[in-house]
């Protein structure tokens, strides 16, 4: 079993930055793909960014490309989401997810999920 714990959310003004972290525990994750999803009120959960087990491949949704960067440190079993130039439409609960496979997918077919961290961007 794997536990995922997100941190780093909060309230920020438009144009600001936040860095989300997701720490995994319970088993080695170095070969597992990880991703960030988000869900805004009244909307479906959507893929934000993903990274392969070794970190060599990433995928980022178009609406955040150039502003958000996903990375991971397998020595710390942690994945990060650096969010710059934040916009009010980025407001959502952000979830970390882990998949028992090395490949990144945009569908929510990840076996493990964190509890989520709130990101609120004010205009």
Short mmCIF file of N, CA, C and O in Angstrom, two decimals:
data_model
loop_
_atom_site.label_atom_id
_atom_site.label_comp_id
_atom_site.label_asym_id
_atom_site.label_seq_id
_atom_site.Cartn_x
_atom_site.Cartn_y
_atom_site.Cartn_z
N UNK A 1 0.85 -1.20 0.00
CA UNK A 1 0.00 0.00 0.00
C UNK A 1 0.88 1.24 0.00
O UNK A 1 1.95 1.26 0.60
N UNK A 2 0.40 2.28 -0.69
CA UNK A 2 1.12 3.53 -0.79
C UNK A 2 0.26 4.65 -0.25
O UNK A 2 -0.95 4.71 -0.52
N UNK A 3 0.85 5.52 0.52
CA UNK A 3 0.15 6.71 1.00
C UNK A 3 0.77 7.94 0.32
O UNK A 3 1.99 8.04 0.21
N UNK A 4 -0.10 8.84 -0.10
CA UNK A 4 0.33 10.08 -0.74
C UNK A 4 -0.17 11.26 0.08
O UNK A 4 -1.36 11.33 0.41
N UNK A 5 0.73 12.19 0.37
CA UNK A 5 0.36 13.36 1.16
C UNK A 5 0.81 14.61 0.42
O UNK A 5 2.01 14.81 0.21
N UNK A 6 -0.16 15.44 0.05
CA UNK A 6 0.15 16.69 -0.65
C UNK A 6 0.35 17.83 0.34
O UNK A 6 -0.23 17.82 1.43
N UNK A 7 1.10 18.81 -0.08
CA UNK A 7 1.27 20.03 0.70
C UNK A 7 1.63 21.16 -0.24
O UNK A 7 1.97 20.93 -1.40
N UNK A 8 1.55 22.39 0.28
CA UNK A 8 1.98 23.54 -0.50
C UNK A 8 0.87 24.39 -1.08
O UNK A 8 1.14 25.43 -1.68
N UNK A 9 -0.37 23.96 -0.91
CA UNK A 9 -1.47 24.77 -1.42
C UNK A 9 -1.67 26.02 -0.58
O UNK A 9 -1.03 26.20 0.45
N UNK A 10 -2.55 26.88 -1.06
CA UNK A 10 -2.84 28.10 -0.32
C UNK A 10 -3.52 29.13 -1.18
O UNK A 10 -4.00 28.84 -2.28
N UNK A 11 -3.55 30.35 -0.65
CA UNK A 11 -4.17 31.49 -1.34
C UNK A 11 -3.07 32.37 -1.91
O UNK A 11 -2.12 32.74 -1.20
N UNK A 12 -3.19 32.72 -3.18
CA UNK A 12 -2.19 33.54 -3.84
C UNK A 12 -2.89 34.48 -4.82
O UNK A 12 -3.96 34.16 -5.34
N UNK A 13 -2.29 35.62 -5.04
CA UNK A 13 -2.85 36.56 -6.01
C UNK A 13 -2.50 36.12 -7.43
O UNK A 13 -1.49 35.44 -7.66
N UNK A 14 -3.31 36.55 -8.36
CA UNK A 14 -3.03 36.25 -9.76
C UNK A 14 -1.64 36.75 -10.13
O UNK A 14 -1.23 37.84 -9.72
N UNK A 15 -0.93 35.91 -10.87
CA UNK A 15 0.44 36.22 -11.24
C UNK A 15 1.47 35.66 -10.28
O UNK A 15 2.67 35.66 -10.59
N UNK A 16 1.00 35.17 -9.15
CA UNK A 16 1.91 34.61 -8.16
C UNK A 16 2.29 33.17 -8.44
O UNK A 16 1.91 32.59 -9.47
N UNK A 17 3.03 32.59 -7.50
CA UNK A 17 3.54 31.22 -7.66
C UNK A 17 3.28 30.39 -6.41
O UNK A 17 3.21 30.93 -5.30
N UNK A 18 3.16 29.11 -6.64
CA UNK A 18 3.09 28.13 -5.56
C UNK A 18 3.84 26.89 -6.00
O UNK A 18 3.92 26.59 -7.20
N UNK A 19 4.33 26.15 -5.03
CA UNK A 19 4.97 24.87 -5.31
C UNK A 19 4.29 23.79 -4.49
O UNK A 19 4.36 23.83 -3.26
N UNK A 20 3.65 22.87 -5.16
CA UNK A 20 3.01 21.75 -4.50
C UNK A 20 4.00 20.59 -4.38
O UNK A 20 4.81 20.36 -5.28
N UNK A 21 3.89 19.88 -3.27
CA UNK A 21 4.70 18.68 -3.06
C UNK A 21 3.78 17.51 -2.75
O UNK A 21 2.71 17.69 -2.15
N UNK A 22 4.21 16.34 -3.13
CA UNK A 22 3.47 15.12 -2.82
C UNK A 22 4.48 14.07 -2.38
O UNK A 22 5.31 13.63 -3.20
N UNK A 23 4.41 13.69 -1.13
CA UNK A 23 5.33 12.71 -0.58
C UNK A 23 4.65 11.35 -0.52
O UNK A 23 3.54 11.22 -0.01
N UNK A 24 5.34 10.35 -1.04
CA UNK A 24 4.82 8.99 -1.05
C UNK A 24 5.53 8.15 0.01
O UNK A 24 6.72 8.30 0.23
N UNK A 25 4.78 7.27 0.61
CA UNK A 25 5.37 6.35 1.58
C UNK A 25 4.70 5.00 1.47
O UNK A 25 3.60 4.88 0.94
N UNK A 26 5.38 3.97 1.94
CA UNK A 26 4.79 2.64 1.95
C UNK A 26 5.50 1.64 1.06
O UNK A 26 5.48 0.44 1.36
N UNK A 27 6.08 2.09 -0.04
CA UNK A 27 6.80 1.19 -0.92
C UNK A 27 7.62 2.01 -1.91
O UNK A 27 7.32 3.19 -2.14
N UNK A 28 8.63 1.43 -2.52
CA UNK A 28 9.41 2.17 -3.51
C UNK A 28 8.55 2.59 -4.70
O UNK A 28 7.71 1.82 -5.16
N UNK A 29 8.75 3.78 -5.18
CA UNK A 29 7.92 4.31 -6.28
C UNK A 29 8.74 4.70 -7.48
O UNK A 29 8.23 5.31 -8.41
N UNK A 30 10.02 4.42 -7.46
CA UNK A 30 10.91 4.91 -8.51
C UNK A 30 10.54 4.49 -9.91
O UNK A 30 10.93 5.15 -10.87
N UNK A 31 9.75 3.43 -10.08
CA UNK A 31 9.37 2.98 -11.41
C UNK A 31 7.94 3.32 -11.76
O UNK A 31 7.44 2.94 -12.82
N UNK A 32 7.25 4.04 -10.89
CA UNK A 32 5.84 4.34 -11.07
C UNK A 32 5.62 5.77 -11.59
O UNK A 32 6.23 6.72 -11.09
N UNK A 33 4.72 5.91 -12.54
CA UNK A 33 4.35 7.24 -13.02
C UNK A 33 3.53 7.97 -11.96
O UNK A 33 2.77 7.36 -11.21
N UNK A 34 3.70 9.28 -11.92
CA UNK A 34 2.95 10.10 -10.99
C UNK A 34 2.33 11.27 -11.75
O UNK A 34 2.85 11.66 -12.81
N UNK A 35 1.28 11.81 -11.20
CA UNK A 35 0.59 12.90 -11.90
C UNK A 35 -0.11 13.80 -10.90
O UNK A 35 -0.32 13.44 -9.74
N UNK A 36 -0.44 14.98 -11.39
CA UNK A 36 -1.27 15.92 -10.66
C UNK A 36 -2.58 16.10 -11.44
O UNK A 36 -2.57 16.29 -12.66
N UNK A 37 -3.68 16.03 -10.71
CA UNK A 37 -5.00 16.33 -11.25
C UNK A 37 -5.57 17.49 -10.44
O UNK A 37 -5.06 17.82 -9.36
N UNK A 38 -6.62 18.09 -10.94
CA UNK A 38 -7.29 19.14 -10.18
C UNK A 38 -8.78 19.07 -10.43
O UNK A 38 -9.24 18.58 -11.47
N UNK A 39 -9.51 19.58 -9.46
CA UNK A 39 -10.96 19.61 -9.58
C UNK A 39 -11.48 20.91 -9.00
O UNK A 39 -11.30 21.19 -7.81
N UNK A 40 -12.10 21.69 -9.86
CA UNK A 40 -12.72 22.95 -9.46
C UNK A 40 -14.17 22.68 -9.08
O UNK A 40 -14.77 21.69 -9.54
N UNK A 41 -14.77 23.54 -8.28
CA UNK A 41 -16.17 23.35 -7.89
C UNK A 41 -17.10 23.23 -9.09
O UNK A 41 -17.03 24.04 -10.02
N UNK A 42 -17.90 22.19 -9.10
CA UNK A 42 -18.85 21.99 -10.18
C UNK A 42 -18.28 21.45 -11.45
O UNK A 42 -18.99 21.33 -12.45
N UNK A 43 -17.00 21.12 -11.43
CA UNK A 43 -16.35 20.60 -12.64
C UNK A 43 -15.77 19.22 -12.39
O UNK A 43 -15.58 18.81 -11.25
N UNK A 44 -15.49 18.53 -13.47
CA UNK A 44 -14.90 17.21 -13.35
C UNK A 44 -13.40 17.32 -13.06
O UNK A 44 -12.76 18.32 -13.38
N UNK A 45 -12.88 16.26 -12.47
CA UNK A 45 -11.45 16.22 -12.22
C UNK A 45 -10.71 16.16 -13.55
O UNK A 45 -11.11 15.42 -14.46
N UNK A 46 -9.63 16.93 -13.67
CA UNK A 46 -8.89 16.96 -14.92
C UNK A 46 -7.40 16.78 -14.69
O UNK A 46 -6.86 17.18 -13.66
N UNK A 47 -6.76 16.18 -15.67
CA UNK A 47 -5.32 15.97 -15.65
C UNK A 47 -4.61 17.32 -15.79
O UNK A 47 -5.00 18.16 -16.58
N UNK A 48 -3.55 17.51 -14.98
CA UNK A 48 -2.76 18.72 -15.07
C UNK A 48 -1.38 18.42 -15.65
O UNK A 48 -0.96 19.02 -16.64
N UNK A 49 -0.67 17.47 -15.03
CA UNK A 49 0.68 17.14 -15.48
C UNK A 49 1.05 15.76 -14.95
O UNK A 49 0.57 15.35 -13.90
N UNK A 50 1.91 15.07 -15.69
CA UNK A 50 2.36 13.76 -15.27
C UNK A 50 3.82 13.57 -15.58
O UNK A 50 4.40 14.26 -16.43
N UNK A 51 4.44 12.61 -14.90
CA UNK A 51 5.85 12.35 -15.07
C UNK A 51 6.10 10.86 -14.94
O UNK A 51 5.52 10.18 -14.09
N UNK A 52 6.96 10.32 -15.79
CA UNK A 52 7.26 8.90 -15.77
C UNK A 52 8.10 8.54 -14.55
O UNK A 52 8.60 9.42 -13.84
N UNK A 53 8.26 7.24 -14.34
CA UNK A 53 8.94 6.78 -13.14
C UNK A 53 10.35 7.34 -12.97
O UNK A 53 10.73 7.76 -11.88
N UNK A 54 11.10 7.34 -14.06
CA UNK A 54 12.46 7.86 -13.99
C UNK A 54 12.55 9.36 -14.18
O UNK A 54 13.63 9.94 -14.07
N UNK A 55 11.43 9.99 -14.51
CA UNK A 55 11.41 11.43 -14.71
C UNK A 55 11.79 11.88 -16.11
O UNK A 55 11.81 13.07 -16.40
N UNK A 56 12.04 10.92 -17.00
CA UNK A 56 12.50 11.28 -18.33
C UNK A 56 11.42 11.77 -19.26
O UNK A 56 11.71 12.42 -20.27
N UNK A 57 10.17 11.48 -18.94
CA UNK A 57 9.07 11.91 -19.80
C UNK A 57 8.03 12.64 -18.96
O UNK A 57 7.68 12.18 -17.87
N UNK A 58 7.57 13.76 -19.48
CA UNK A 58 6.52 14.52 -18.82
C UNK A 58 5.43 14.86 -19.82
O UNK A 58 5.65 14.86 -21.04
N UNK A 59 4.27 15.15 -19.28
CA UNK A 59 3.13 15.57 -20.09
C UNK A 59 2.40 16.64 -19.30
O UNK A 59 2.16 16.47 -18.10
N UNK A 60 2.07 17.73 -19.98
CA UNK A 60 1.42 18.87 -19.31
C UNK A 60 0.25 19.33 -20.16
O UNK A 60 0.39 19.45 -21.39
N UNK A 61 -0.88 19.58 -19.54
CA UNK A 61 -2.04 20.03 -20.32
C UNK A 61 -1.75 21.40 -20.91
O UNK A 61 -1.00 22.22 -20.35
N UNK A 62 -2.38 21.67 -22.03
CA UNK A 62 -2.08 22.88 -22.79
C UNK A 62 -2.34 24.16 -21.99
O UNK A 62 -1.59 25.13 -22.12
N UNK A 63 -3.38 24.18 -21.19
CA UNK A 63 -3.76 25.42 -20.50
C UNK A 63 -2.75 25.85 -19.44
O UNK A 63 -2.78 27.00 -18.99
N UNK A 64 -1.85 24.96 -19.05
CA UNK A 64 -0.84 25.33 -18.05
C UNK A 64 0.57 25.21 -18.59
O UNK A 64 1.54 25.50 -17.88
N UNK A 65 0.69 24.82 -19.84
CA UNK A 65 2.01 24.65 -20.44
C UNK A 65 2.74 25.99 -20.44
O UNK A 65 2.18 27.03 -20.79
N UNK A 66 4.01 25.96 -20.05
CA UNK A 66 4.80 27.18 -19.96
C UNK A 66 4.68 27.88 -18.62
O UNK A 66 5.45 28.79 -18.32
N UNK A 67 3.69 27.46 -17.81
CA UNK A 67 3.50 28.05 -16.48
C UNK A 67 3.75 27.03 -15.37
O UNK A 67 4.27 27.39 -14.31
N UNK A 68 3.36 25.80 -15.60
CA UNK A 68 3.51 24.73 -14.60
C UNK A 68 4.62 23.77 -15.03
O UNK A 68 4.75 23.44 -16.22
N UNK A 69 5.37 23.30 -14.04
CA UNK A 69 6.44 22.32 -14.29
C UNK A 69 6.32 21.20 -13.27
O UNK A 69 6.25 21.45 -12.07
N UNK A 70 6.33 19.96 -13.76
CA UNK A 70 6.31 18.80 -12.86
C UNK A 70 7.71 18.21 -12.79
O UNK A 70 8.43 18.16 -13.80
N UNK A 71 8.08 17.78 -11.60
CA UNK A 71 9.38 17.14 -11.41
C UNK A 71 9.25 16.14 -10.27
O UNK A 71 8.25 16.11 -9.56
N UNK A 72 10.27 15.32 -10.11
CA UNK A 72 10.23 14.35 -9.02
C UNK A 72 11.64 14.09 -8.52
O UNK A 72 12.63 14.23 -9.26
N UNK A 73 11.70 13.71 -7.25
CA UNK A 73 12.96 13.32 -6.62
C UNK A 73 12.72 11.94 -6.01
O UNK A 73 12.11 11.83 -4.95
N UNK A 74 13.17 10.91 -6.69
CA UNK A 74 12.91 9.55 -6.22
C UNK A 74 13.68 9.21 -4.95
O UNK A 74 13.29 8.29 -4.24
N UNK A 75 14.74 9.93 -4.67
CA UNK A 75 15.45 9.69 -3.41
C UNK A 75 14.60 10.13 -2.22
O UNK A 75 14.78 9.64 -1.11
N UNK A 76 13.70 11.05 -2.48
CA UNK A 76 12.78 11.53 -1.44
C UNK A 76 11.36 11.02 -1.65
O UNK A 76 10.46 11.38 -0.87
N UNK A 77 11.16 10.23 -2.70
CA UNK A 77 9.83 9.71 -3.02
C UNK A 77 8.82 10.85 -3.08
O UNK A 77 7.71 10.75 -2.52
N UNK A 78 9.18 11.91 -3.76
CA UNK A 78 8.35 13.12 -3.80
C UNK A 78 8.24 13.64 -5.22
O UNK A 78 9.21 13.63 -5.98
N UNK A 79 7.04 14.08 -5.56
CA UNK A 79 6.80 14.75 -6.84
C UNK A 79 6.38 16.18 -6.55
O UNK A 79 5.75 16.45 -5.53
N UNK A 80 6.76 17.08 -7.44
CA UNK A 80 6.50 18.50 -7.24
C UNK A 80 5.71 19.06 -8.43
O UNK A 80 5.80 18.56 -9.55
N UNK A 81 4.99 20.11 -8.17
CA UNK A 81 4.34 20.87 -9.22
C UNK A 81 4.62 22.34 -8.96
O UNK A 81 4.08 22.93 -8.02
N UNK A 82 5.52 22.91 -9.75
CA UNK A 82 5.83 24.33 -9.65
C UNK A 82 4.83 25.08 -10.52
O UNK A 82 4.76 24.84 -11.73
N UNK A 83 4.11 25.98 -9.90
CA UNK A 83 3.06 26.72 -10.61
C UNK A 83 3.39 28.20 -10.59
O UNK A 83 3.45 28.82 -9.52
N UNK A 84 3.63 28.74 -11.75
CA UNK A 84 3.95 30.16 -11.90
C UNK A 84 2.85 30.87 -12.69
O UNK A 84 2.04 30.23 -13.36
N UNK A 85 2.85 32.18 -12.62
CA UNK A 85 1.87 32.99 -13.36
C UNK A 85 0.46 32.46 -13.16
O UNK A 85 -0.30 32.28 -14.11
N UNK A 86 0.11 32.23 -11.92
CA UNK A 86 -1.19 31.62 -11.62
C UNK A 86 -2.34 32.54 -12.02
O UNK A 86 -2.23 33.78 -11.95
N UNK A 87 -3.42 31.91 -12.43
CA UNK A 87 -4.62 32.62 -12.87
C UNK A 87 -5.80 32.18 -12.01
O UNK A 87 -5.79 31.07 -11.46
N UNK A 88 -6.83 33.01 -11.91
CA UNK A 88 -8.01 32.62 -11.13
C UNK A 88 -8.60 31.29 -11.58
O UNK A 88 -9.10 30.53 -10.76
N UNK A 89 -8.51 30.98 -12.86
CA UNK A 89 -9.05 29.72 -13.36
C UNK A 89 -8.23 28.51 -12.95
O UNK A 89 -8.62 27.37 -13.20
N UNK A 90 -7.09 28.72 -12.31
CA UNK A 90 -6.31 27.61 -11.75
C UNK A 90 -6.82 27.20 -10.38
O UNK A 90 -6.35 26.21 -9.81
N UNK A 91 -7.77 27.95 -9.84
CA UNK A 91 -8.33 27.64 -8.54
C UNK A 91 -9.01 26.27 -8.55
O UNK A 91 -9.86 26.00 -9.40
N UNK A 92 -8.59 25.40 -7.64
CA UNK A 92 -9.11 24.03 -7.59
C UNK A 92 -8.48 23.30 -6.42
O UNK A 92 -7.52 23.80 -5.81
N UNK A 93 -8.99 22.12 -6.15
CA UNK A 93 -8.29 21.19 -5.27
C UNK A 93 -7.36 20.37 -6.15
O UNK A 93 -7.79 19.81 -7.16
N UNK A 94 -6.10 20.33 -5.77
CA UNK A 94 -5.10 19.61 -6.55
C UNK A 94 -4.79 18.28 -5.88
O UNK A 94 -4.52 18.23 -4.67
N UNK A 95 -4.81 17.22 -6.69
CA UNK A 95 -4.60 15.87 -6.19
C UNK A 95 -3.35 15.27 -6.82
O UNK A 95 -3.13 15.39 -8.03
N UNK A 96 -2.61 14.58 -6.01
CA UNK A 96 -1.47 13.80 -6.47
C UNK A 96 -1.94 12.36 -6.71
O UNK A 96 -2.78 11.85 -5.97
N UNK A 97 -1.41 11.73 -7.74
CA UNK A 97 -1.80 10.36 -8.05
C UNK A 97 -0.59 9.55 -8.48
O UNK A 97 0.36 10.08 -9.06
N UNK A 98 -0.67 8.25 -8.21
CA UNK A 98 0.42 7.33 -8.50
C UNK A 98 -0.12 6.13 -9.26
O UNK A 98 -1.18 5.60 -8.91
N UNK A 99 0.61 5.71 -10.26
CA UNK A 99 0.15 4.61 -11.10
C UNK A 99 1.17 3.48 -11.08
O UNK A 99 2.37 3.74 -11.18
N UNK A 100 0.70 2.24 -11.00
CA UNK A 100 1.60 1.09 -10.97
C UNK A 100 2.06 0.73 -12.37
O UNK A 100 1.89 -0.37 -12.86
N UNK A 101 2.65 1.71 -13.02
CA UNK A 101 3.16 1.55 -14.38
C UNK A 101 4.06 2.74 -14.64
O UNK A 101 3.90 3.79 -14.03
N UNK A 102 5.00 2.58 -15.54
CA UNK A 102 5.95 3.66 -15.79
C UNK A 102 5.42 4.73 -16.72
O UNK A 102 5.96 5.83 -16.79
N UNK A 103 4.35 4.46 -17.45
CA UNK A 103 3.88 5.39 -18.47
C UNK A 103 2.86 6.36 -17.90
O UNK A 103 2.01 6.00 -17.09
N UNK A 104 2.93 7.60 -18.39
CA UNK A 104 2.00 8.64 -17.97
C UNK A 104 0.74 8.57 -18.83
O UNK A 104 0.82 8.47 -20.06
N UNK A 105 -0.39 8.63 -18.21
CA UNK A 105 -1.65 8.71 -18.95
C UNK A 105 -2.48 9.87 -18.40
O UNK A 105 -2.30 10.27 -17.25
N UNK A 106 -3.36 10.40 -19.21
CA UNK A 106 -4.19 11.52 -18.79
C UNK A 106 -5.50 11.06 -18.15
O UNK A 106 -6.14 11.85 -17.46
N UNK A 107 -5.89 9.85 -18.39
CA UNK A 107 -7.08 9.34 -17.73
C UNK A 107 -6.81 9.14 -16.25
O UNK A 107 -5.65 8.97 -15.84
N UNK A 108 -7.87 9.17 -15.47
CA UNK A 108 -7.70 9.08 -14.03
C UNK A 108 -7.54 7.64 -13.54
O UNK A 108 -7.97 7.30 -12.45
N UNK A 109 -6.88 6.81 -14.33
CA UNK A 109 -6.69 5.40 -13.98
C UNK A 109 -5.40 5.23 -13.17
O UNK A 109 -4.49 4.53 -13.59
N UNK A 110 -5.34 5.91 -12.06
CA UNK A 110 -4.22 5.81 -11.15
C UNK A 110 -4.70 5.08 -9.90
O UNK A 110 -5.80 5.32 -9.41
N UNK A 111 -3.84 4.22 -9.36
CA UNK A 111 -4.28 3.36 -8.26
C UNK A 111 -4.28 4.07 -6.91
O UNK A 111 -5.06 3.70 -6.03
N UNK A 112 -3.44 5.04 -6.75
CA UNK A 112 -3.33 5.70 -5.45
C UNK A 112 -3.52 7.20 -5.61
O UNK A 112 -3.03 7.81 -6.56
N UNK A 113 -4.22 7.78 -4.62
CA UNK A 113 -4.55 9.20 -4.65
C UNK A 113 -4.29 9.83 -3.28
O UNK A 113 -4.50 9.19 -2.25
N UNK A 114 -3.86 11.08 -3.31
CA UNK A 114 -3.75 11.85 -2.09
C UNK A 114 -5.08 12.45 -1.72
O UNK A 114 -6.07 12.30 -2.44
N UNK A 115 -5.08 13.17 -0.60
CA UNK A 115 -6.34 13.75 -0.10
C UNK A 115 -6.65 15.09 -0.74
O UNK A 115 -7.77 15.58 -0.60
N UNK A 116 -5.69 15.66 -1.42
CA UNK A 116 -5.90 16.93 -2.11
C UNK A 116 -5.44 18.13 -1.29
O UNK A 116 -5.43 18.10 -0.05
N UNK A 117 -5.05 19.18 -2.00
CA UNK A 117 -4.67 20.43 -1.37
C UNK A 117 -5.30 21.57 -2.15
O UNK A 117 -5.30 21.58 -3.38
N UNK A 118 -5.87 22.52 -1.43
CA UNK A 118 -6.62 23.61 -2.06
C UNK A 118 -5.67 24.68 -2.57
O UNK A 118 -4.78 25.15 -1.84
N UNK A 119 -5.88 25.09 -3.80
CA UNK A 119 -5.18 26.23 -4.38
C UNK A 119 -6.23 27.25 -4.78
O UNK A 119 -7.15 26.94 -5.54
N UNK A 120 -6.10 28.46 -4.26
CA UNK A 120 -7.04 29.53 -4.55
C UNK A 120 -6.27 30.72 -5.09
O UNK A 120 -5.33 31.20 -4.44
N UNK A 121 -6.64 31.17 -6.28
CA UNK A 121 -5.98 32.29 -6.92
C UNK A 121 -6.97 33.44 -6.99
O UNK A 121 -8.01 33.33 -7.64
N UNK A 122 -6.64 34.53 -6.35
CA UNK A 122 -7.53 35.70 -6.35
C UNK A 122 -7.15 36.65 -7.47
O UNK A 122 -5.99 36.78 -7.84
N UNK A 123 -8.17 37.33 -7.98
CA UNK A 123 -7.93 38.26 -9.10
C UNK A 123 -7.59 39.65 -8.60
O UNK A 123 -7.69 39.96 -7.43
#
